[in-house]
Amino acid sequence: MAFPTPAQLTDILQPVAARRGLDVEDVKTTRAGKKSQVIIRVDGDERPSSDVIEELSQDISALFDAKEEAGELNFGAGYTLEVSTPGVDFPLTAARHWRRNRQRLVGFALVDAPDTTHVARIGAVSDDEESVALITTVKKEVQYQTQRLENITRAVVEIEFAQPSAQELEAAMQTFDFAEQNSATRED
């Protein structure tokens, strides 16, 4: 069997991660000298603890070893395994990423203006998971905007050094319908 692709490994790993309420967010493989390197990023609606990551790592290692022994996987002379959560620079590309980062500040561009970076606080995701509420504060006034996720590109959580205002955090916890009804601009 050929060296496994990240897509093949994701298909194998997702059921293992799902048993712990996690999603496989990213898989990278590198042939590095005698041993290959497999880097797996997982996340869940509840951020997994280091204990959960360690248990999952052991489960994955046992699975890989069994599949290699059965001839279903081939990492060459061996592999090193790294399992962790995505960093803050991990792009927000799925509705679950936006939902899991609610109340955080995000920098993003819009598909129709890719050279302009916008910054807003993440609010609720719509029930159909196709839109997100974005909150900004202009002259001490909270403003709501809703945006379809398909229209957003290059979205990454911004690191904040100052505590956000209680007013802005409260606004981010409003329902999507509330944000949509109070939106200054809405993208349909």
mmCIF file of N, CA and C in Angstrom, residues 38-154:
data_model
loop_
_atom_site.group_PDB
_atom_site.id
_atom_site.type_symbol
_atom_site.label_atom_id
_atom_site.label_comp_id
_atom_site.label_asym_id
_atom_site.label_seq_id
_atom_site.Cartn_x
_atom_site.Cartn_y
_atom_site.Cartn_z
ATOM 1 N N VAL A 38 3.249 12.395 11.335
ATOM 2 C CA VAL A 38 1.809 12.570 11.158
ATOM 3 C C VAL A 38 1.349 13.573 12.211
ATOM 4 N N ILE A 39 0.837 14.707 11.738
ATOM 5 C CA ILE A 39 0.364 15.765 12.623
ATOM 6 C C ILE A 39 -1.151 15.874 12.455
ATOM 7 N N ILE A 40 -1.863 15.739 13.563
ATOM 8 C CA ILE A 40 -3.328 15.735 13.542
ATOM 9 C C ILE A 40 -3.834 16.832 14.469
ATOM 10 N N ARG A 41 -4.738 17.671 13.961
ATOM 11 C CA ARG A 41 -5.365 18.717 14.763
ATOM 12 C C ARG A 41 -6.832 18.338 14.957
ATOM 13 N N VAL A 42 -7.263 18.324 16.215
ATOM 14 C CA VAL A 42 -8.651 17.990 16.542
ATOM 15 C C VAL A 42 -9.233 19.101 17.405
ATOM 16 N N ASP A 43 -10.551 19.239 17.353
ATOM 17 C CA ASP A 43 -11.227 20.215 18.196
ATOM 18 C C ASP A 43 -12.657 19.742 18.409
ATOM 19 N N GLY A 44 -13.312 20.343 19.389
ATOM 20 C CA GLY A 44 -14.694 20.004 19.689
ATOM 21 C C GLY A 44 -15.425 21.214 20.212
ATOM 22 N N ASP A 45 -16.726 21.066 20.396
ATOM 23 C CA ASP A 45 -17.501 22.174 20.940
ATOM 24 C C ASP A 45 -16.997 22.533 22.328
ATOM 25 N N GLU A 46 -16.517 21.532 23.062
ATOM 26 C CA GLU A 46 -15.798 21.787 24.306
ATOM 27 C C GLU A 46 -14.331 21.513 24.019
ATOM 28 N N ARG A 47 -13.480 22.487 24.272
ATOM 29 C CA ARG A 47 -12.047 22.340 24.002
ATOM 30 C C ARG A 47 -11.526 21.121 24.745
ATOM 31 N N PRO A 48 -10.900 20.166 24.041
ATOM 32 C CA PRO A 48 -10.428 18.950 24.708
ATOM 33 C C PRO A 48 -9.266 19.230 25.670
ATOM 34 N N SER A 49 -9.297 18.559 26.794
ATOM 35 C CA SER A 49 -8.229 18.708 27.783
ATOM 36 C C SER A 49 -6.992 17.955 27.308
ATOM 37 N N SER A 50 -5.878 18.195 27.971
ATOM 38 C CA SER A 50 -4.646 17.478 27.625
ATOM 39 C C SER A 50 -4.809 15.977 27.877
ATOM 40 N N ASP A 51 -5.607 15.604 28.870
ATOM 41 C CA ASP A 51 -5.860 14.180 29.130
ATOM 42 C C ASP A 51 -6.610 13.539 27.970
ATOM 43 N N VAL A 52 -7.611 14.231 27.454
ATOM 44 C CA VAL A 52 -8.384 13.714 26.312
ATOM 45 C C VAL A 52 -7.480 13.605 25.081
ATOM 46 N N ILE A 53 -6.638 14.600 24.865
ATOM 47 C CA ILE A 53 -5.709 14.568 23.726
ATOM 48 C C ILE A 53 -4.763 13.376 23.860
ATOM 49 N N GLU A 54 -4.262 13.143 25.061
ATOM 50 C CA GLU A 54 -3.352 12.007 25.297
ATOM 51 C C GLU A 54 -4.057 10.670 25.045
ATOM 52 N N GLU A 55 -5.279 10.528 25.532
ATOM 53 C CA GLU A 55 -6.045 9.293 25.313
ATOM 54 C C GLU A 55 -6.320 9.086 23.828
ATOM 55 N N LEU A 56 -6.699 10.158 23.146
ATOM 56 C CA LEU A 56 -6.955 10.075 21.709
ATOM 57 C C LEU A 56 -5.680 9.699 20.963
ATOM 58 N N SER A 57 -4.569 10.271 21.353
ATOM 59 C CA SER A 57 -3.282 9.950 20.734
ATOM 60 C C SER A 57 -2.970 8.459 20.878
ATOM 61 N N GLN A 58 -3.229 7.910 22.043
ATOM 62 C CA GLN A 58 -3.000 6.475 22.258
ATOM 63 C C GLN A 58 -3.933 5.627 21.387
ATOM 64 N N ASP A 59 -5.197 6.053 21.282
ATOM 65 C CA ASP A 59 -6.161 5.345 20.423
ATOM 66 C C ASP A 59 -5.705 5.360 18.962
ATOM 67 N N ILE A 60 -5.250 6.527 18.502
ATOM 68 C CA ILE A 60 -4.809 6.661 17.115
ATOM 69 C C ILE A 60 -3.566 5.825 16.861
ATOM 70 N N SER A 61 -2.631 5.865 17.783
ATOM 71 C CA SER A 61 -1.409 5.067 17.638
ATOM 72 C C SER A 61 -1.742 3.578 17.538
ATOM 73 N N ALA A 62 -2.624 3.098 18.389
ATOM 74 C CA ALA A 62 -3.032 1.688 18.352
ATOM 75 C C ALA A 62 -3.725 1.361 17.025
ATOM 76 N N LEU A 63 -4.575 2.276 16.553
ATOM 77 C CA LEU A 63 -5.267 2.077 15.271
ATOM 78 C C LEU A 63 -4.266 2.015 14.117
ATOM 79 N N PHE A 64 -3.337 2.978 14.073
ATOM 80 C CA PHE A 64 -2.329 2.990 13.008
ATOM 81 C C PHE A 64 -1.490 1.706 13.036
ATOM 82 N N ASP A 65 -1.068 1.297 14.219
ATOM 83 C CA ASP A 65 -0.251 0.086 14.337
ATOM 84 C C ASP A 65 -1.012 -1.137 13.831
ATOM 85 N N ALA A 66 -2.282 -1.242 14.200
ATOM 86 C CA ALA A 66 -3.102 -2.378 13.760
ATOM 87 C C ALA A 66 -3.296 -2.356 12.242
ATOM 88 N N LYS A 67 -3.536 -1.164 11.690
ATOM 89 C CA LYS A 67 -3.744 -1.059 10.243
ATOM 90 C C LYS A 67 -2.443 -1.309 9.469
ATOM 91 N N GLU A 68 -1.317 -0.936 10.030
ATOM 92 C CA GLU A 68 -0.034 -1.245 9.384
ATOM 93 C C GLU A 68 0.209 -2.759 9.406
ATOM 94 N N GLU A 69 -0.063 -3.373 10.538
ATOM 95 C CA GLU A 69 0.137 -4.821 10.666
ATOM 96 C C GLU A 69 -0.773 -5.585 9.705
ATOM 97 N N ALA A 70 -1.978 -5.065 9.476
ATOM 98 C CA ALA A 70 -2.930 -5.708 8.563
ATOM 99 C C ALA A 70 -2.652 -5.365 7.103
ATOM 100 N N GLY A 71 -1.668 -4.476 6.862
ATOM 101 C CA GLY A 71 -1.331 -4.089 5.495
ATOM 102 C C GLY A 71 -2.249 -3.033 4.907
ATOM 103 N N GLU A 72 -3.056 -2.380 5.750
ATOM 104 C CA GLU A 72 -3.988 -1.362 5.274
ATOM 105 C C GLU A 72 -3.373 0.034 5.238
ATOM 106 N N LEU A 73 -2.313 0.250 6.003
ATOM 107 C CA LEU A 73 -1.576 1.513 6.011
ATOM 108 C C LEU A 73 -0.093 1.207 5.909
ATOM 109 N N ASN A 74 0.657 2.171 5.343
ATOM 110 C CA ASN A 74 2.101 1.995 5.258
ATOM 111 C C ASN A 74 2.766 3.350 5.452
ATOM 112 N N PHE A 75 3.403 3.516 6.615
ATOM 113 C CA PHE A 75 4.121 4.750 6.902
ATOM 114 C C PHE A 75 5.616 4.601 6.643
ATOM 115 N N GLY A 76 6.012 3.533 5.993
ATOM 116 C CA GLY A 76 7.433 3.302 5.742
ATOM 117 C C GLY A 76 8.076 2.654 6.950
ATOM 118 N N ALA A 77 9.254 3.160 7.340
ATOM 119 C CA ALA A 77 10.013 2.559 8.439
ATOM 120 C C ALA A 77 9.395 2.860 9.804
ATOM 121 N N GLY A 78 8.427 3.726 9.886
ATOM 122 C CA GLY A 78 7.790 4.092 11.149
ATOM 123 C C GLY A 78 7.251 5.508 11.067
ATOM 124 N N TYR A 79 6.701 5.961 12.166
ATOM 125 C CA TYR A 79 6.131 7.300 12.169
ATOM 126 C C TYR A 79 6.199 7.898 13.566
ATOM 127 N N THR A 80 6.198 9.213 13.621
ATOM 128 C CA THR A 80 5.987 9.928 14.872
ATOM 129 C C THR A 80 4.625 10.587 14.756
ATOM 130 N N LEU A 81 3.918 10.611 15.862
ATOM 131 C CA LEU A 81 2.552 11.103 15.877
ATOM 132 C C LEU A 81 2.453 12.322 16.785
ATOM 133 N N GLU A 82 1.816 13.366 16.275
ATOM 134 C CA GLU A 82 1.539 14.559 17.072
ATOM 135 C C GLU A 82 0.051 14.846 16.979
ATOM 136 N N VAL A 83 -0.622 14.877 18.114
ATOM 137 C CA VAL A 83 -2.050 15.188 18.162
ATOM 138 C C VAL A 83 -2.217 16.416 19.056
ATOM 139 N N SER A 84 -2.902 17.440 18.545
ATOM 140 C CA SER A 84 -3.126 18.663 19.322
ATOM 141 C C SER A 84 -4.361 19.371 18.790
ATOM 142 N N THR A 85 -4.661 20.503 19.392
ATOM 143 C CA THR A 85 -5.765 21.330 18.909
ATOM 144 C C THR A 85 -5.208 22.377 17.949
ATOM 145 N N PRO A 86 -6.053 22.948 17.097
ATOM 146 C CA PRO A 86 -5.581 23.998 16.192
ATOM 147 C C PRO A 86 -5.167 25.237 16.981
ATOM 148 N N GLY A 87 -4.207 25.956 16.485
ATOM 149 C CA GLY A 87 -3.796 27.211 17.114
ATOM 150 C C GLY A 87 -4.747 28.329 16.734
ATOM 151 N N VAL A 88 -4.527 29.496 17.313
ATOM 152 C CA VAL A 88 -5.400 30.637 17.007
ATOM 153 C C VAL A 88 -5.275 31.085 15.565
ATOM 154 N N ASP A 89 -4.199 30.696 14.897
ATOM 155 C CA ASP A 89 -4.033 31.102 13.500
ATOM 156 C C ASP A 89 -4.709 30.149 12.523
ATOM 157 N N PHE A 90 -5.432 29.157 13.050
ATOM 158 C CA PHE A 90 -6.147 28.215 12.200
ATOM 159 C C PHE A 90 -7.326 28.937 11.547
ATOM 160 N N PRO A 91 -7.450 28.881 10.230
ATOM 161 C CA PRO A 91 -8.527 29.625 9.552
ATOM 162 C C PRO A 91 -9.917 29.080 9.894
ATOM 163 N N LEU A 92 -10.866 29.996 10.012
ATOM 164 C CA LEU A 92 -12.258 29.632 10.259
ATOM 165 C C LEU A 92 -12.905 29.354 8.906
ATOM 166 N N THR A 93 -13.112 28.086 8.599
ATOM 167 C CA THR A 93 -13.626 27.718 7.281
ATOM 168 C C THR A 93 -14.973 26.999 7.335
ATOM 169 N N ALA A 94 -15.389 26.575 8.510
ATOM 170 C CA ALA A 94 -16.658 25.842 8.656
ATOM 171 C C ALA A 94 -17.497 26.523 9.735
ATOM 172 N N ALA A 95 -18.799 26.331 9.667
ATOM 173 C CA ALA A 95 -19.707 26.950 10.644
ATOM 174 C C ALA A 95 -19.308 26.572 12.068
ATOM 175 N N ARG A 96 -18.852 25.344 12.284
ATOM 176 C CA ARG A 96 -18.473 24.925 13.643
ATOM 177 C C ARG A 96 -17.299 25.747 14.174
ATOM 178 N N HIS A 97 -16.393 26.195 13.289
ATOM 179 C CA HIS A 97 -15.268 27.018 13.724
ATOM 180 C C HIS A 97 -15.780 28.357 14.265
ATOM 181 N N TRP A 98 -16.742 28.927 13.565
ATOM 182 C CA TRP A 98 -17.320 30.197 13.993
ATOM 183 C C TRP A 98 -18.078 30.018 15.310
ATOM 184 N N ARG A 99 -18.861 28.949 15.403
ATOM 185 C CA ARG A 99 -19.648 28.681 16.611
ATOM 186 C C ARG A 99 -18.719 28.501 17.821
ATOM 187 N N ARG A 100 -17.619 27.789 17.627
ATOM 188 C CA ARG A 100 -16.690 27.499 18.728
ATOM 189 C C ARG A 100 -15.890 28.731 19.156
ATOM 190 N N ASN A 101 -15.854 29.757 18.335
ATOM 191 C CA ASN A 101 -15.093 30.964 18.653
ATOM 192 C C ASN A 101 -15.981 32.158 18.966
ATOM 193 N N ARG A 102 -17.224 31.884 19.309
ATOM 194 C CA ARG A 102 -18.167 32.948 19.642
ATOM 195 C C ARG A 102 -17.576 33.844 20.728
ATOM 196 N N GLN A 103 -17.780 35.110 20.597
ATOM 197 C CA GLN A 103 -17.314 36.191 21.465
ATOM 198 C C GLN A 103 -15.863 36.595 21.195
ATOM 199 N N ARG A 104 -15.187 35.885 20.324
ATOM 200 C CA ARG A 104 -13.797 36.244 20.025
ATOM 201 C C ARG A 104 -13.763 37.220 18.862
ATOM 202 N N LEU A 105 -12.688 37.950 18.776
ATOM 203 C CA LEU A 105 -12.482 38.909 17.692
ATOM 204 C C LEU A 105 -11.934 38.161 16.485
ATOM 205 N N VAL A 106 -12.407 38.514 15.300
ATOM 206 C CA VAL A 106 -11.961 37.845 14.086
ATOM 207 C C VAL A 106 -11.611 38.879 13.022
ATOM 208 N N GLY A 107 -10.527 38.611 12.303
ATOM 209 C CA GLY A 107 -10.174 39.400 11.133
ATOM 210 C C GLY A 107 -10.562 38.598 9.904
ATOM 211 N N PHE A 108 -11.143 39.252 8.926
ATOM 212 C CA PHE A 108 -11.619 38.530 7.745
ATOM 213 C C PHE A 108 -11.714 39.473 6.552
ATOM 214 N N ALA A 109 -11.837 38.877 5.390
ATOM 215 C CA ALA A 109 -12.098 39.625 4.159
ATOM 216 C C ALA A 109 -13.388 39.086 3.560
ATOM 217 N N LEU A 110 -13.955 39.848 2.673
ATOM 218 C CA LEU A 110 -15.155 39.406 1.949
ATOM 219 C C LEU A 110 -14.742 39.005 0.540
ATOM 220 N N VAL A 111 -15.422 38.039 -0.001
ATOM 221 C CA VAL A 111 -15.097 37.517 -1.323
ATOM 222 C C VAL A 111 -15.074 38.633 -2.367
ATOM 223 N N ASP A 112 -16.028 39.569 -2.271
ATOM 224 C CA ASP A 112 -16.091 40.631 -3.279
ATOM 225 C C ASP A 112 -15.122 41.788 -3.006
ATOM 226 N N ALA A 113 -14.384 41.749 -1.877
ATOM 227 C CA ALA A 113 -13.367 42.770 -1.567
ATOM 228 C C ALA A 113 -12.215 42.090 -0.822
ATOM 229 N N PRO A 114 -11.485 41.206 -1.504
ATOM 230 C CA PRO A 114 -10.484 40.376 -0.824
ATOM 231 C C PRO A 114 -9.284 41.132 -0.262
ATOM 232 N N ASP A 115 -9.080 42.364 -0.688
ATOM 233 C CA ASP A 115 -7.921 43.128 -0.206
ATOM 234 C C ASP A 115 -8.236 43.988 1.016
ATOM 235 N N THR A 116 -9.483 43.986 1.458
ATOM 236 C CA THR A 116 -9.885 44.777 2.619
ATOM 237 C C THR A 116 -10.112 43.852 3.807
ATOM 238 N N THR A 117 -9.418 44.131 4.911
ATOM 239 C CA THR A 117 -9.586 43.322 6.115
ATOM 240 C C THR A 117 -10.572 44.003 7.053
ATOM 241 N N HIS A 118 -11.538 43.235 7.524
ATOM 242 C CA HIS A 118 -12.530 43.705 8.489
ATOM 243 C C HIS A 118 -12.241 43.020 9.816
ATOM 244 N N VAL A 119 -12.603 43.668 10.899
ATOM 245 C CA VAL A 119 -12.461 43.073 12.226
ATOM 246 C C VAL A 119 -13.794 43.226 12.943
ATOM 247 N N ALA A 120 -14.281 42.129 13.531
ATOM 248 C CA ALA A 120 -15.554 42.147 14.254
ATOM 249 C C ALA A 120 -15.523 41.055 15.316
ATOM 250 N N ARG A 121 -16.461 41.129 16.223
ATOM 251 C CA ARG A 121 -16.611 40.100 17.241
ATOM 252 C C ARG A 121 -17.625 39.080 16.736
ATOM 253 N N ILE A 122 -17.342 37.814 16.962
ATOM 254 C CA ILE A 122 -18.207 36.745 16.472
ATOM 255 C C ILE A 122 -19.415 36.591 17.390
ATOM 256 N N GLY A 123 -20.582 36.632 16.763
ATOM 257 C CA GLY A 123 -21.835 36.385 17.474
ATOM 258 C C GLY A 123 -22.363 35.007 17.117
ATOM 259 N N ALA A 124 -23.653 34.873 17.141
ATOM 260 C CA ALA A 124 -24.309 33.585 16.894
ATOM 261 C C ALA A 124 -24.233 33.185 15.425
ATOM 262 N N VAL A 125 -24.224 31.893 15.205
ATOM 263 C CA VAL A 125 -24.326 31.320 13.863
ATOM 264 C C VAL A 125 -25.796 30.988 13.642
ATOM 265 N N SER A 126 -26.291 31.199 12.438
ATOM 266 C CA SER A 126 -27.695 30.917 12.128
ATOM 267 C C SER A 126 -27.992 29.425 12.287
ATOM 268 N N ASP A 127 -29.257 29.101 12.495
ATOM 269 C CA ASP A 127 -29.667 27.704 12.680
ATOM 270 C C ASP A 127 -29.293 26.826 11.492
ATOM 271 N N ASP A 128 -29.338 27.398 10.279
ATOM 272 C CA ASP A 128 -28.975 26.616 9.090
ATOM 273 C C ASP A 128 -27.456 26.585 8.859
ATOM 274 N N GLU A 129 -26.707 27.234 9.754
ATOM 275 C CA GLU A 129 -25.247 27.287 9.720
ATOM 276 C C GLU A 129 -24.693 27.873 8.421
ATOM 277 N N GLU A 130 -25.444 28.804 7.835
ATOM 278 C CA GLU A 130 -24.995 29.453 6.604
ATOM 279 C C GLU A 130 -24.586 30.902 6.808
ATOM 280 N N SER A 131 -24.917 31.489 7.982
ATOM 281 C CA SER A 131 -24.614 32.892 8.241
ATOM 282 C C SER A 131 -24.126 33.070 9.672
ATOM 283 N N VAL A 132 -23.467 34.191 9.907
ATOM 284 C CA VAL A 132 -22.954 34.504 11.243
ATOM 285 C C VAL A 132 -23.262 35.960 11.569
ATOM 286 N N ALA A 133 -23.508 36.222 12.850
ATOM 287 C CA ALA A 133 -23.678 37.592 13.316
ATOM 288 C C ALA A 133 -22.296 38.131 13.681
ATOM 289 N N LEU A 134 -22.023 39.346 13.264
ATOM 290 C CA LEU A 134 -20.748 40.003 13.547
ATOM 291 C C LEU A 134 -21.042 41.306 14.275
ATOM 292 N N ILE A 135 -20.292 41.562 15.327
ATOM 293 C CA ILE A 135 -20.544 42.706 16.180
ATOM 294 C C ILE A 135 -19.345 43.640 16.151
ATOM 295 N N THR A 136 -19.624 44.921 15.960
ATOM 296 C CA THR A 136 -18.595 45.954 16.045
ATOM 297 C C THR A 136 -19.103 47.055 16.966
ATOM 298 N N THR A 137 -18.199 47.861 17.461
ATOM 299 C CA THR A 137 -18.569 49.015 18.281
ATOM 300 C C THR A 137 -18.036 50.259 17.595
ATOM 301 N N VAL A 138 -18.943 51.164 17.286
ATOM 302 C CA VAL A 138 -18.586 52.428 16.648
ATOM 303 C C VAL A 138 -19.091 53.556 17.544
ATOM 304 N N LYS A 139 -18.170 54.392 17.992
ATOM 305 C CA LYS A 139 -18.504 55.508 18.886
ATOM 306 C C LYS A 139 -19.327 55.020 20.079
ATOM 307 N N LYS A 140 -18.847 53.951 20.693
ATOM 308 C CA LYS A 140 -19.445 53.343 21.896
ATOM 309 C C LYS A 140 -20.833 52.748 21.657
ATOM 310 N N GLU A 141 -21.214 52.593 20.392
ATOM 311 C CA GLU A 141 -22.508 51.998 20.071
ATOM 312 C C GLU A 141 -22.283 50.645 19.385
ATOM 313 N N VAL A 142 -22.896 49.604 19.940
ATOM 314 C CA VAL A 142 -22.772 48.264 19.374
ATOM 315 C C VAL A 142 -23.595 48.193 18.095
ATOM 316 N N GLN A 143 -22.970 47.641 17.054
ATOM 317 C CA GLN A 143 -23.662 47.473 15.782
ATOM 318 C C GLN A 143 -23.614 46.003 15.382
ATOM 319 N N TYR A 144 -24.734 45.527 14.872
ATOM 320 C CA TYR A 144 -24.843 44.146 14.410
ATOM 321 C C TYR A 144 -24.791 44.115 12.891
ATOM 322 N N GLN A 145 -24.193 43.081 12.393
ATOM 323 C CA GLN A 145 -24.172 42.815 10.957
ATOM 324 C C GLN A 145 -24.302 41.303 10.811
ATOM 325 N N THR A 146 -25.009 40.853 9.815
ATOM 326 C CA THR A 146 -25.029 39.417 9.521
ATOM 327 C C THR A 146 -24.386 39.212 8.165
ATOM 328 N N GLN A 147 -23.681 38.112 8.045
ATOM 329 C CA GLN A 147 -22.931 37.843 6.820
ATOM 330 C C GLN A 147 -23.019 36.357 6.508
ATOM 331 N N ARG A 148 -23.258 36.036 5.252
ATOM 332 C CA ARG A 148 -23.258 34.631 4.839
ATOM 333 C C ARG A 148 -21.823 34.117 4.870
ATOM 334 N N LEU A 149 -21.621 32.933 5.421
ATOM 335 C CA LEU A 149 -20.281 32.372 5.541
ATOM 336 C C LEU A 149 -19.611 32.191 4.187
ATOM 337 N N GLU A 150 -20.383 31.903 3.166
ATOM 338 C CA GLU A 150 -19.809 31.715 1.825
ATOM 339 C C GLU A 150 -19.200 33.006 1.279
ATOM 340 N N ASN A 151 -19.576 34.150 1.862
ATOM 341 C CA ASN A 151 -19.052 35.434 1.410
ATOM 342 C C ASN A 151 -17.815 35.878 2.181
ATOM 343 N N ILE A 152 -17.414 35.078 3.182
ATOM 344 C CA ILE A 152 -16.277 35.430 4.027
ATOM 345 C C ILE A 152 -15.067 34.594 3.634
ATOM 346 N N THR A 153 -13.921 35.233 3.580
ATOM 347 C CA THR A 153 -12.675 34.536 3.250
ATOM 348 C C THR A 153 -11.573 35.001 4.211
ATOM 349 N N ARG A 154 -10.534 34.213 4.320
ATOM 350 C CA ARG A 154 -9.361 34.529 5.148
ATOM 351 C C ARG A 154 -9.737 34.932 6.570
#
